[in-house]
Amino acid sequence: MHSVPQAALRTGKHPETIRRWIRSGRLRSQRIGLQHGVAEADLEELTRSSDALPPPVGWNRLPSGNPMPDWVGAVRESRDSR
């Protein structure tokens, strides 16, 4: 079982995002006292399934014709270097 802060670290999300997922029913949890416990299997299932839509046609290239940089990877790398 993971606490909300542990689940947030594990997924790279903000703890409030994990809480929203729990409140909306997107992520199952068990109440342990005043805290939520999230099972490893439920966390893996949620992170494996992505309901994100693909980017619109043409958004994978810059106006110059070069491929679009990996912005998400760049932000993650900058956060990891702190």
PDB file of C-alpha atoms in Angstrom:
ATOM      1  CA  MET A   1       0.000   0.000   0.000  1.00  0.00           C
ATOM      2  CA  HIS A   2       1.129   3.505  -0.839  1.00  0.00           C
ATOM      3  CA  SER A   3       0.077   6.701   0.890  1.00  0.00           C
ATOM      4  CA  VAL A   4      -1.085   9.588  -1.299  1.00  0.00           C
ATOM      5  CA  PRO A   5       2.342  11.315  -1.172  1.00  0.00           C
ATOM      6  CA  GLN A   6       4.099   8.022  -1.994  1.00  0.00           C
ATOM      7  CA  ALA A   7       1.705   7.385  -4.898  1.00  0.00           C
ATOM      8  CA  ALA A   8       2.382  10.908  -6.150  1.00  0.00           C
ATOM      9  CA  LEU A   9       6.139  10.345  -6.093  1.00  0.00           C
ATOM     10  CA  ARG A  10       5.725   6.965  -7.775  1.00  0.00           C
ATOM     11  CA  THR A  11       3.681   8.419 -10.647  1.00  0.00           C
ATOM     12  CA  GLY A  12       5.386  11.801 -10.911  1.00  0.00           C
ATOM     13  CA  LYS A  13       2.068  13.550 -10.218  1.00  0.00           C
ATOM     14  CA  HIS A  14       1.081  16.107  -7.604  1.00  0.00           C
ATOM     15  CA  PRO A  15      -0.542  14.660  -4.450  1.00  0.00           C
ATOM     16  CA  GLU A  16      -3.706  16.665  -5.156  1.00  0.00           C
ATOM     17  CA  THR A  17      -3.960  14.939  -8.548  1.00  0.00           C
ATOM     18  CA  ILE A  18      -3.893  11.567  -6.769  1.00  0.00           C
ATOM     19  CA  ARG A  19      -6.600  12.799  -4.361  1.00  0.00           C
ATOM     20  CA  ARG A  20      -8.759  13.981  -7.294  1.00  0.00           C
ATOM     21  CA  TRP A  21      -8.380  10.584  -8.966  1.00  0.00           C
ATOM     22  CA  ILE A  22      -9.461   8.906  -5.727  1.00  0.00           C
ATOM     23  CA  ARG A  23     -12.469  11.230  -5.267  1.00  0.00           C
ATOM     24  CA  SER A  24     -13.579  10.747  -8.877  1.00  0.00           C
ATOM     25  CA  GLY A  25     -13.285   6.965  -8.661  1.00  0.00           C
ATOM     26  CA  ARG A  26     -10.514   6.811 -11.261  1.00  0.00           C
ATOM     27  CA  LEU A  27      -8.118   5.362  -8.653  1.00  0.00           C
ATOM     28  CA  ARG A  28      -9.246   2.886  -6.014  1.00  0.00           C
ATOM     29  CA  SER A  29      -8.061   3.332  -2.449  1.00  0.00           C
ATOM     30  CA  GLN A  30      -8.705   2.051   1.033  1.00  0.00           C
ATOM     31  CA  ARG A  31      -9.218   4.278   4.027  1.00  0.00           C
ATOM     32  CA  ILE A  32      -6.642   3.637   6.732  1.00  0.00           C
ATOM     33  CA  GLY A  33      -7.601   5.915   9.580  1.00  0.00           C
ATOM     34  CA  LEU A  34      -7.690   9.393   8.092  1.00  0.00           C
ATOM     35  CA  GLN A  35      -5.478   8.528   5.126  1.00  0.00           C
ATOM     36  CA  HIS A  36      -5.978   6.746   1.827  1.00  0.00           C
ATOM     37  CA  GLY A  37      -3.962   3.678   0.922  1.00  0.00           C
ATOM     38  CA  VAL A  38      -3.423   2.907  -2.756  1.00  0.00           C
ATOM     39  CA  ALA A  39      -2.528  -0.626  -3.836  1.00  0.00           C
ATOM     40  CA  GLU A  40       0.489  -1.059  -6.102  1.00  0.00           C
ATOM     41  CA  ALA A  41      -1.581  -2.987  -8.664  1.00  0.00           C
ATOM     42  CA  ASP A  42      -4.183  -0.195  -8.902  1.00  0.00           C
ATOM     43  CA  LEU A  43      -1.455   2.398  -9.305  1.00  0.00           C
ATOM     44  CA  GLU A  44       0.252   0.405 -12.067  1.00  0.00           C
ATOM     45  CA  GLU A  45      -3.043  -0.141 -13.882  1.00  0.00           C
ATOM     46  CA  LEU A  46      -3.801   3.572 -13.849  1.00  0.00           C
ATOM     47  CA  THR A  47      -0.346   4.587 -15.053  1.00  0.00           C
ATOM     48  CA  ARG A  48      -0.369   1.926 -17.805  1.00  0.00           C
ATOM     49  CA  SER A  49      -3.714   2.988 -19.240  1.00  0.00           C
ATOM     50  CA  SER A  50      -3.507   6.385 -20.853  1.00  0.00           C
ATOM     51  CA  ASP A  51      -6.678   8.083 -21.961  1.00  0.00           C
ATOM     52  CA  ALA A  52      -4.773  11.015 -23.427  1.00  0.00           C
ATOM     53  CA  LEU A  53      -5.734  11.925 -26.946  1.00  0.00           C
ATOM     54  CA  PRO A  54      -3.087  11.964 -29.661  1.00  0.00           C
ATOM     55  CA  PRO A  55      -1.924  15.418 -30.784  1.00  0.00           C
ATOM     56  CA  PRO A  56      -3.689  16.960 -33.789  1.00  0.00           C
ATOM     57  CA  VAL A  57      -2.236  16.362 -37.237  1.00  0.00           C
ATOM     58  CA  GLY A  58       0.652  18.716 -37.915  1.00  0.00           C
ATOM     59  CA  TRP A  59       1.533  19.289 -34.274  1.00  0.00           C
ATOM     60  CA  ASN A  60       4.420  16.822 -34.425  1.00  0.00           C
ATOM     61  CA  ARG A  61       6.536  19.271 -36.453  1.00  0.00           C
ATOM     62  CA  LEU A  62       7.705  22.839 -35.941  1.00  0.00           C
ATOM     63  CA  PRO A  63       6.908  25.468 -38.610  1.00  0.00           C
ATOM     64  CA  SER A  64      10.502  25.009 -39.837  1.00  0.00           C
ATOM     65  CA  GLY A  65       9.735  21.339 -40.573  1.00  0.00           C
ATOM     66  CA  ASN A  66      11.942  20.010 -37.780  1.00  0.00           C
ATOM     67  CA  PRO A  67      10.449  17.421 -35.417  1.00  0.00           C
ATOM     68  CA  MET A  68       8.791  18.753 -32.274  1.00  0.00           C
ATOM     69  CA  PRO A  69      11.090  18.570 -29.231  1.00  0.00           C
ATOM     70  CA  ASP A  70      10.133  16.342 -26.308  1.00  0.00           C
ATOM     71  CA  TRP A  71       8.831  19.153 -24.081  1.00  0.00           C
ATOM     72  CA  VAL A  72       7.583  16.827 -21.362  1.00  0.00           C
ATOM     73  CA  GLY A  73      10.951  15.104 -21.183  1.00  0.00           C
ATOM     74  CA  ALA A  74      12.733  18.463 -21.014  1.00  0.00           C
ATOM     75  CA  VAL A  75      10.557  19.646 -18.119  1.00  0.00           C
ATOM     76  CA  ARG A  76      11.042  16.364 -16.261  1.00  0.00           C
ATOM     77  CA  GLU A  77      14.794  16.566 -16.776  1.00  0.00           C
ATOM     78  CA  SER A  78      14.885  20.137 -15.496  1.00  0.00           C
ATOM     79  CA  ARG A  79      12.895  19.133 -12.403  1.00  0.00           C
ATOM     80  CA  ASP A  80      15.147  16.133 -11.741  1.00  0.00           C
ATOM     81  CA  SER A  81      18.267  18.305 -11.849  1.00  0.00           C
ATOM     82  CA  ARG A  82      17.128  20.420  -8.878  1.00  0.00           C
TER      83      ARG A  82
END
